[in-house]
mmCIF file of C-alpha atoms and ligand atoms in Angstrom:
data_model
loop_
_atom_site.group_PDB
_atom_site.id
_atom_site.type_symbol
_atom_site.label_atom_id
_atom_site.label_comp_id
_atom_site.label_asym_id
_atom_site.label_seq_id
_atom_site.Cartn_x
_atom_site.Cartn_y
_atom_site.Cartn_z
ATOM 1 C CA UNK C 1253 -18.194 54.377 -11.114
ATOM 2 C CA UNK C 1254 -15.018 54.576 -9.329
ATOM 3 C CA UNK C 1255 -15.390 52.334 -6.487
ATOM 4 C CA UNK C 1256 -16.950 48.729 -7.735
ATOM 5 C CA UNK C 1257 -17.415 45.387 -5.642
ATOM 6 C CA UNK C 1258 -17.741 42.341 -7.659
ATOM 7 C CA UNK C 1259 -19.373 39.323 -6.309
ATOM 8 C CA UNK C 1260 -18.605 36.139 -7.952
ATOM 9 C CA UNK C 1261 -21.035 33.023 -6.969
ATOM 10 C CA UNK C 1262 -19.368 29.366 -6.785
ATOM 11 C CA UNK C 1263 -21.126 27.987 -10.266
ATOM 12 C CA UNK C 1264 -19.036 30.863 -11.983
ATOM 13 C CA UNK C 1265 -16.104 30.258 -10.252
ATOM 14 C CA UNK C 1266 -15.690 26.498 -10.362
ATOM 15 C CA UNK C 1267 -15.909 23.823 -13.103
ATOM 16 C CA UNK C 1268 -18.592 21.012 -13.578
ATOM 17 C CA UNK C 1269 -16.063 18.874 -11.366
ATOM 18 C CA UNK C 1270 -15.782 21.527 -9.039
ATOM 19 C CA UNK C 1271 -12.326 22.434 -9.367
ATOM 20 C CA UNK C 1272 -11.470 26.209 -9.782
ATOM 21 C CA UNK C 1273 -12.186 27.238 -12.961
ATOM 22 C CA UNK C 1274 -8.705 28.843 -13.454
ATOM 23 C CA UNK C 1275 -9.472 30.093 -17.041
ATOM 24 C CA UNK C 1276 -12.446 32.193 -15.930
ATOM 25 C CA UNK C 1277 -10.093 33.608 -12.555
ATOM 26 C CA UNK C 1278 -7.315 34.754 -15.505
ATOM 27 C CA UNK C 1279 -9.816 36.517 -17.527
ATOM 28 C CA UNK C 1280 -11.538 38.093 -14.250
ATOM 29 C CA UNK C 1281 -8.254 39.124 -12.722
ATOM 30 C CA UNK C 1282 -7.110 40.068 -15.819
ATOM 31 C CA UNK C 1283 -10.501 43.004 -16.532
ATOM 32 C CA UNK C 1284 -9.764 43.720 -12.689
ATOM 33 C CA UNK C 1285 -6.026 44.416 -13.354
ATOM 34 C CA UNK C 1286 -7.264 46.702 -16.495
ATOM 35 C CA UNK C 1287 -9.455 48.695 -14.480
ATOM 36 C CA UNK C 1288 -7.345 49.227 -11.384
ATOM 37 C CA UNK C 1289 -5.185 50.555 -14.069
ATOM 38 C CA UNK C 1290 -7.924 52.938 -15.438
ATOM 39 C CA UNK C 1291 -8.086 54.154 -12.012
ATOM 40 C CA UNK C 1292 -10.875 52.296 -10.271
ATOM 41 C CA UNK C 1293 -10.435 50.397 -7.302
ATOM 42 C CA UNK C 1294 -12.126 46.782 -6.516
ATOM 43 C CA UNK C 1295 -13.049 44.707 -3.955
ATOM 44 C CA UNK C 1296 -13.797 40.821 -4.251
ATOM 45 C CA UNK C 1297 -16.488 38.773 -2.636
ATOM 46 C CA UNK C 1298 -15.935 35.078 -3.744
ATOM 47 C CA UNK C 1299 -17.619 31.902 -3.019
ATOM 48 C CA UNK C 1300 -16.485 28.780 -3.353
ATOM 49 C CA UNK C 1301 -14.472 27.426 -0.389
ATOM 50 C CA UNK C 1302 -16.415 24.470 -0.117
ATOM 51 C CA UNK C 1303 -16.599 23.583 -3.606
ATOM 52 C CA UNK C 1304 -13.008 23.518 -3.315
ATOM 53 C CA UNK C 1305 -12.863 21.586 -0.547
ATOM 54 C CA UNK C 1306 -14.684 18.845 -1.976
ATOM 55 C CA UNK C 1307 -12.335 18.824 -4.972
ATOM 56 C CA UNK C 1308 -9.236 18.492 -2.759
ATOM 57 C CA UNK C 1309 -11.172 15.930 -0.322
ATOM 58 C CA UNK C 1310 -12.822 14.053 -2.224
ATOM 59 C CA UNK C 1311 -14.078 11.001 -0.036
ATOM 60 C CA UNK C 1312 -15.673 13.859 2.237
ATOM 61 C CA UNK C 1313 -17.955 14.308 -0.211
ATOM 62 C CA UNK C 1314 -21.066 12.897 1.269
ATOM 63 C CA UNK C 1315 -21.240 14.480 4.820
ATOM 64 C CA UNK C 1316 -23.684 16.924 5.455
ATOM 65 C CA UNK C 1317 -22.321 16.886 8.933
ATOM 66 C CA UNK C 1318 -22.061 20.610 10.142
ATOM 67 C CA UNK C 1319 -18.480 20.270 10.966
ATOM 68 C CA UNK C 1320 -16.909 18.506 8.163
ATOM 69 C CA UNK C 1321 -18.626 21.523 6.002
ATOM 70 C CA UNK C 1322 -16.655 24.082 7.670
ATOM 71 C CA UNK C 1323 -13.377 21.709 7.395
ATOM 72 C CA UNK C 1324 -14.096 21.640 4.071
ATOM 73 C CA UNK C 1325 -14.160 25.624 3.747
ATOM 74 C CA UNK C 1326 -11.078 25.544 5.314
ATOM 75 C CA UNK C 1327 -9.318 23.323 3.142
ATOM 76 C CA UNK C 1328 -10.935 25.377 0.549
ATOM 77 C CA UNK C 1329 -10.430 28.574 1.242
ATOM 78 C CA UNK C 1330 -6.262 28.016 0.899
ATOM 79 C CA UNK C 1331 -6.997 26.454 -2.318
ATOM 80 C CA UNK C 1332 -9.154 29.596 -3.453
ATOM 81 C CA UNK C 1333 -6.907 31.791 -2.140
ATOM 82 C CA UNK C 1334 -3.801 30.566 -3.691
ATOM 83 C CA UNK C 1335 -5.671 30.761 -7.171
ATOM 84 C CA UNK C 1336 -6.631 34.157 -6.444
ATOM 85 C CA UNK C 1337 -3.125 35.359 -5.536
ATOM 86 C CA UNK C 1338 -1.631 33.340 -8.576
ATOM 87 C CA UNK C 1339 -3.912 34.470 -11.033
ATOM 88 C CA UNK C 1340 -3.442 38.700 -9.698
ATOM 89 C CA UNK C 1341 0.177 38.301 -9.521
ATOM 90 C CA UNK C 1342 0.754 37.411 -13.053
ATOM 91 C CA UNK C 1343 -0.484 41.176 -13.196
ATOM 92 C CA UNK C 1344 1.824 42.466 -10.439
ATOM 93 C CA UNK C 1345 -1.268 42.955 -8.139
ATOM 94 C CA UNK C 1346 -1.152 41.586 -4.116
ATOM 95 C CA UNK C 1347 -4.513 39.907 -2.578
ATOM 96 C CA UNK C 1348 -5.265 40.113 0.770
ATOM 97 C CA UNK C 1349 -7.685 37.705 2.547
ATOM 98 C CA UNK C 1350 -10.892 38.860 4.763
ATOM 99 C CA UNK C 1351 -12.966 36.384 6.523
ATOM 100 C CA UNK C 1352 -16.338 38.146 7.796
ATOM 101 C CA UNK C 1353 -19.045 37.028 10.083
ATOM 102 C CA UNK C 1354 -22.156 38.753 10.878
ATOM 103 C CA UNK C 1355 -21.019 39.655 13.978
ATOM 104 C CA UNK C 1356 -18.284 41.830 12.126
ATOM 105 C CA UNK C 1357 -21.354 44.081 10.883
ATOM 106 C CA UNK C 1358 -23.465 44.159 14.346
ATOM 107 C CA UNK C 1359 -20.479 44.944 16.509
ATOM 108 C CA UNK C 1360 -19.262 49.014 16.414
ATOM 109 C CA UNK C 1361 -15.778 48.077 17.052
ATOM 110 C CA UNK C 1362 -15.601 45.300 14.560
ATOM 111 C CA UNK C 1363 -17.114 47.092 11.797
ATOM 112 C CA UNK C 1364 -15.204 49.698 12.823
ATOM 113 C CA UNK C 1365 -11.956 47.782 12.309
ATOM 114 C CA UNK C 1366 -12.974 46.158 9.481
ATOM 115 C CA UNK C 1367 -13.860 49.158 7.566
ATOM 116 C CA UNK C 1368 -10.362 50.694 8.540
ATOM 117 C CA UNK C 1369 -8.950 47.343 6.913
ATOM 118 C CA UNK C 1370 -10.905 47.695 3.761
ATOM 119 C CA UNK C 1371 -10.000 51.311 3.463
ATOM 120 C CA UNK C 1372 -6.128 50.966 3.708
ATOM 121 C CA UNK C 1373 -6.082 47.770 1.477
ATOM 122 C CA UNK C 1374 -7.729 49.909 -1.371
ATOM 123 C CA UNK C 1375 -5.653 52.846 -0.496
ATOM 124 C CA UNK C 1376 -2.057 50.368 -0.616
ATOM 125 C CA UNK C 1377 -3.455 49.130 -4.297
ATOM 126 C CA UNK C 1378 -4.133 45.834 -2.670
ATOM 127 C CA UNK C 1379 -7.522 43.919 -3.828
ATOM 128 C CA UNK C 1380 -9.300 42.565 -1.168
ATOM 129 C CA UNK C 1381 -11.055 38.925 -1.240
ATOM 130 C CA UNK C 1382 -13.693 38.805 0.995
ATOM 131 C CA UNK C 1383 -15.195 35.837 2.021
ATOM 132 C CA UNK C 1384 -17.628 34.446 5.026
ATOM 133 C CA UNK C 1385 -15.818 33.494 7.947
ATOM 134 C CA UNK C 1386 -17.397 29.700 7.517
ATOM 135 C CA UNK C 1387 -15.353 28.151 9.976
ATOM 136 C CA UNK C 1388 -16.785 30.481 13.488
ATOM 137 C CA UNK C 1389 -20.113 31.062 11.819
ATOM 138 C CA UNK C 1390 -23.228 27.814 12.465
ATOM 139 C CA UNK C 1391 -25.944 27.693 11.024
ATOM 140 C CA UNK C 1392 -28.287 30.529 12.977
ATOM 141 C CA UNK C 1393 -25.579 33.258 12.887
ATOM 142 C CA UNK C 1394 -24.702 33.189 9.748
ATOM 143 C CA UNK C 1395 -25.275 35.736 6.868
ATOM 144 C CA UNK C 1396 -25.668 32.353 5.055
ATOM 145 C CA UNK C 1397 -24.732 33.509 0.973
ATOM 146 C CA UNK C 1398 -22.358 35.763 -0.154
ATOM 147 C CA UNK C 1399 -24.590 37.821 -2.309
ATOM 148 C CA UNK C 1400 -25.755 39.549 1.012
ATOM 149 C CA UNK C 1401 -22.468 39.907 1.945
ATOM 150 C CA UNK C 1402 -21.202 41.266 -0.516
ATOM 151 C CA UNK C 1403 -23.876 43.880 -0.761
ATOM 152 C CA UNK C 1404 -23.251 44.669 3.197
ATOM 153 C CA UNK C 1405 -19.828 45.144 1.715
ATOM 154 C CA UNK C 1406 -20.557 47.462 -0.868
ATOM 155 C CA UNK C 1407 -22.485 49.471 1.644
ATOM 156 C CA UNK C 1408 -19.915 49.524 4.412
ATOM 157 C CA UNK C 1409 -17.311 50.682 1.295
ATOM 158 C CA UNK C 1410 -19.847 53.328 -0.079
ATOM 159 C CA UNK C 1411 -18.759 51.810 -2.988
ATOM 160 C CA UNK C 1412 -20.213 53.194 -6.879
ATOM 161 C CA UNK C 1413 -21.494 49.933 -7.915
ATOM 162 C CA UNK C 1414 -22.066 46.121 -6.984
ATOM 163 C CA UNK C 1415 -21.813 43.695 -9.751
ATOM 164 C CA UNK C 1416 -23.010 39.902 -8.784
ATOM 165 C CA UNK C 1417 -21.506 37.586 -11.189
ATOM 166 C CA UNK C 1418 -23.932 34.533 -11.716
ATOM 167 C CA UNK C 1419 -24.066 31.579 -14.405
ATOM 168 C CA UNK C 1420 -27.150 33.755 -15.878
ATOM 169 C CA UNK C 1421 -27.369 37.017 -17.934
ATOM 170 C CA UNK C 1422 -29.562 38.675 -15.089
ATOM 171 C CA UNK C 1423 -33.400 37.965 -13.455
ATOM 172 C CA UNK C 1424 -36.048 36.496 -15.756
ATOM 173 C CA UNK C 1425 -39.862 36.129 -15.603
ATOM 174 C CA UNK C 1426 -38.806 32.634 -14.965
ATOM 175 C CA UNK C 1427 -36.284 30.371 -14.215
ATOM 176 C CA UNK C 1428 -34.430 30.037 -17.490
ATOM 177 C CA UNK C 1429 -32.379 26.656 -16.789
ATOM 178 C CA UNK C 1430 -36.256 25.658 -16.711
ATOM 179 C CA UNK C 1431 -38.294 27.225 -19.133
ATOM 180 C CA UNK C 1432 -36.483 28.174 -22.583
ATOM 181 C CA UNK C 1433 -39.517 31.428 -23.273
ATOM 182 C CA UNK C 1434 -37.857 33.379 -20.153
ATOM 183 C CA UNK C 1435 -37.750 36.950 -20.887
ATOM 184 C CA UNK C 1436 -34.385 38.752 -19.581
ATOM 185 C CA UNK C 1437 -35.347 41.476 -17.346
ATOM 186 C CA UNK C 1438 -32.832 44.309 -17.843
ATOM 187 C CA UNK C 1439 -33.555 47.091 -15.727
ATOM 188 C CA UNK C 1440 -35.476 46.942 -12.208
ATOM 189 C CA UNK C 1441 -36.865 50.349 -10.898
ATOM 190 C CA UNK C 1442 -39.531 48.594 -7.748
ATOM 191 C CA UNK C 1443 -38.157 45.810 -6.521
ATOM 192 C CA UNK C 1444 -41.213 44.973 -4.813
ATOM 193 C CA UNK C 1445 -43.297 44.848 -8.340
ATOM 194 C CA UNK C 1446 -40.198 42.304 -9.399
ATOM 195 C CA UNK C 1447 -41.014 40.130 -6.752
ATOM 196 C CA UNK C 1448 -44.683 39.849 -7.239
ATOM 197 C CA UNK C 1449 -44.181 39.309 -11.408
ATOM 198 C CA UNK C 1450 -41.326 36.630 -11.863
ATOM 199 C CA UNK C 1451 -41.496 33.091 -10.592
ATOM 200 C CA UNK C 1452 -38.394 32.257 -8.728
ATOM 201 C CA UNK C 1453 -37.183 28.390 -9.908
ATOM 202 C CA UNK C 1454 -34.379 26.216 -7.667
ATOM 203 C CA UNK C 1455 -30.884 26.891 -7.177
ATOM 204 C CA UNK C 1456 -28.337 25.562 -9.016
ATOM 205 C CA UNK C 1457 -26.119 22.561 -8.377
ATOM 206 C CA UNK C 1458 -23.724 24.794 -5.750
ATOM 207 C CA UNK C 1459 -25.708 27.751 -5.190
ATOM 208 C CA UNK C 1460 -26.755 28.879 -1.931
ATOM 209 C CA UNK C 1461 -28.609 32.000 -2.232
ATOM 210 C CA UNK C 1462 -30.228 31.872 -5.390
ATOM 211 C CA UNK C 1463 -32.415 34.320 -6.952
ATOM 212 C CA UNK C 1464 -33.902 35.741 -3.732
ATOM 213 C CA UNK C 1465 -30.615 36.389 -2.081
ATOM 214 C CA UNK C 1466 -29.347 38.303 -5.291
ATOM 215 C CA UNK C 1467 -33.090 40.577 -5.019
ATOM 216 C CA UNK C 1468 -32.555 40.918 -1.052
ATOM 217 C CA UNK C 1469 -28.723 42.365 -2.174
ATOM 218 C CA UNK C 1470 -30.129 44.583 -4.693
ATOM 219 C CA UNK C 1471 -32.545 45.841 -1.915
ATOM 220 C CA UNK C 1472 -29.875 46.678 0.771
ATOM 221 C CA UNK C 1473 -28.024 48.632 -1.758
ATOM 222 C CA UNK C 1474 -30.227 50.113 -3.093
ATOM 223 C CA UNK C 1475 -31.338 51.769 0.064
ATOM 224 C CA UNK C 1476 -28.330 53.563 -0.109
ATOM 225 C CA UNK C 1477 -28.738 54.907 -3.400
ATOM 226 C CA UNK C 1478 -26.081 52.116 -5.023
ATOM 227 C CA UNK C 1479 -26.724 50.665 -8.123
ATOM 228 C CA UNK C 1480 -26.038 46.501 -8.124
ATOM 229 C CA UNK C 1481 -26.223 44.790 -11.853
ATOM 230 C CA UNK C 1482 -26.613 40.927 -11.631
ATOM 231 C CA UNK C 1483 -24.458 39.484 -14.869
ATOM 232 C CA UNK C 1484 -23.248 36.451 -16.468
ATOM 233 C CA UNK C 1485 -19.590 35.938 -14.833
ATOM 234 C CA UNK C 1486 -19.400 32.719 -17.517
ATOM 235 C CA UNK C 1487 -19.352 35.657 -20.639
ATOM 236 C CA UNK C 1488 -15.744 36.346 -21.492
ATOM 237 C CA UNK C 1489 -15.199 40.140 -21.231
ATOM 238 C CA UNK C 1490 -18.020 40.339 -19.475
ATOM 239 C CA UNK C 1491 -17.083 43.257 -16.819
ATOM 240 C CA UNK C 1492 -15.314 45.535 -19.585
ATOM 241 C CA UNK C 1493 -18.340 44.939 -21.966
ATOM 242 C CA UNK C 1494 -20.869 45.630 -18.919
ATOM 243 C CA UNK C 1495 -19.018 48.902 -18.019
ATOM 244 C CA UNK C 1496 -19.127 49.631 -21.977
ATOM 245 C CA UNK C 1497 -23.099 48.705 -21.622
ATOM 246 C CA UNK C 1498 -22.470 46.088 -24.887
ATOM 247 C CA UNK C 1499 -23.871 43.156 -22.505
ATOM 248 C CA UNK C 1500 -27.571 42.584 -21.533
ATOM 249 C CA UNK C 1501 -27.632 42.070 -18.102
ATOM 250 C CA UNK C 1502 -30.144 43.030 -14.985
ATOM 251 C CA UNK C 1503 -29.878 45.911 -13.299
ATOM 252 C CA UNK C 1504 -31.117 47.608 -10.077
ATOM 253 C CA UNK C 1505 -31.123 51.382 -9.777
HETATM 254 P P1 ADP W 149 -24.552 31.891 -7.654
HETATM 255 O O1 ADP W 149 -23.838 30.618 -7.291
HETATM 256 O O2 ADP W 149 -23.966 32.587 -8.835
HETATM 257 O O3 ADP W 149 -24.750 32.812 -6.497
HETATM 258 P P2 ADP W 149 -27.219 30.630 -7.616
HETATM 259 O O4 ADP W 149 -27.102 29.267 -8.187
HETATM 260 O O5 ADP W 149 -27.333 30.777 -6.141
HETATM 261 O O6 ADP W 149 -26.022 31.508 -8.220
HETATM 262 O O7 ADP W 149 -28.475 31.384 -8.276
HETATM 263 C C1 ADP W 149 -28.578 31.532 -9.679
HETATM 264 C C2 ADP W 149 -29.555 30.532 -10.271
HETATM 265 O O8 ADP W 149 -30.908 30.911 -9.970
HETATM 266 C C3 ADP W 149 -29.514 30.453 -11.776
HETATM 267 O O9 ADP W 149 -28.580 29.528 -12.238
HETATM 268 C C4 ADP W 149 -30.966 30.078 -12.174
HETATM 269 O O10 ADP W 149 -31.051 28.750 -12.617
HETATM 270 C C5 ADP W 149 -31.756 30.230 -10.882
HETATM 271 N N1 ADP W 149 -33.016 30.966 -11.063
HETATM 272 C C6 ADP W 149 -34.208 30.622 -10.535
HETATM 273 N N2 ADP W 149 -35.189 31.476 -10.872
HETATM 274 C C7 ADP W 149 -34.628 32.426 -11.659
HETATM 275 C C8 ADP W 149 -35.139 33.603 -12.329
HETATM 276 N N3 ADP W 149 -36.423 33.990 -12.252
HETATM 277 N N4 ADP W 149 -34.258 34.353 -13.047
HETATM 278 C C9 ADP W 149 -32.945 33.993 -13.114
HETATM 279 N N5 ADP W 149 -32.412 32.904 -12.509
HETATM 280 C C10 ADP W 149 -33.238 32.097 -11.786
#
């Protein structure tokens, strides 16, 4: 695959503290920087603006209140985009910054626009970060978890290939933070059959999709004939090694 988007959720991204995990961002940009180099081109959906919000504002901590989220995804979002930029530049690669709303795919003009964005940052060598546009979108408008964003992204892109990076290898018959006898399921042909055989357990400590979100993704791509493989983002090579096929992982074709 030429064109891949890579999806990286906030649990892989940030520490047990919640600060940016900036030894897993140097070995991600540092596979992205080999591969750009190989020819392929990438675009980045990330997570974790809040997260790193809450790590720069501490005493915020405990408000659920609607708009101190979204001023902590703006204090976050600096902070996750400066580690971005840091972390590519080492390897002479610019960032650029995308916030998206669901509006942005509804609206001709706007997706329109956006796609023309997209298209000349990939064409300029630039990697784009995508990210939701948390600080415009409440509650009901919101595409709500970046692993459906990310595979509107990859569709919009008619990218090769969606990768979701996750703190798990791929989908199991059961939660495996749960149940230690979960069977890794490496290859998903019906999605529908999926659904009706695993049992889907609770989200981790900063998720916000979880499992169903990463299915629904798989879904949306795979309408358009796009393969999406869900993998373990905390494994150290783990994007050369799934491009090699030496990793187990789950994937949807
Ligand atoms: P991310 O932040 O990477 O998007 P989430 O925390 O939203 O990830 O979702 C991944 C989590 O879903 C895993 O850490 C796992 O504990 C949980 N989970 C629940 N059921 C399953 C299942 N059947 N297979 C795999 N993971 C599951």
């Amino acid at each position: 695959s030429k064109k891949i988007v890579i999806k990286i959720g906030s649990n892989t991204l940030s520490n047990e503290d919640g600060t940016i995990n900036k030894e897993f961002l140097e070995r991600l940009c540092r596979q992205v920087a080999l591969l750009e180099t190989e020819g392929k081109q990438i675009v980045i959906v990330t997570s974790g603006a809040r997260i790193s919000g809450i790590a720069k504002i501490k005493k915020w901590y405990r408000k659920e209140d609607m708009n101190y989220k979204q001023a902590l995804c703006a204090i976050g979002q600096v902070e996750l985009m400066t580690s971005y930029s840091c972390a590519f530049e080492v390897h002479g690669i610019q960032v650029a910054q995308m916030l998206l709303t669901r509006d942005d795919f509804c609206d001709k003009t706007r997706t329109l626009n956006m796609r023309n964005t997209l298209f000349t940052l990939v064409d300029e060598g630039v990697i784009p970060i995508i990210n939701e546009n948390d600080t415009v979108s409440v509650e009901e408008i919101k595409i709500g978890d970046n692993d459906t964003l990310a595979a509107l992204t990859t569709s919009l892109w008619n990218a090769d290939l969606l990768i979701l990076l996750s703190d798990i290898d791929g989908i199991y018959n059961k939660n495996p933070k749960e149940y230690q006898d979960s069977i890794l399921i490496e290859k998903v042909i019906n999605i529908e059959e999926l659904i009706k055989s695993i049992e889907i357990g609770k989200l981790s400590s900063f998720g916000t999709g979880g499992i169903e979100t990463k299915i629904e993704a798989a879904k949306i791509v795979n309408k358009y004939g796009i393969p999406m493989i869900l993998a373990n983002g905390k494994r150290e090579e783990i994007i050369s090694d799934l491009i090699e096929g030496k990793v187990k992982a789950t994937l949807f074709k």
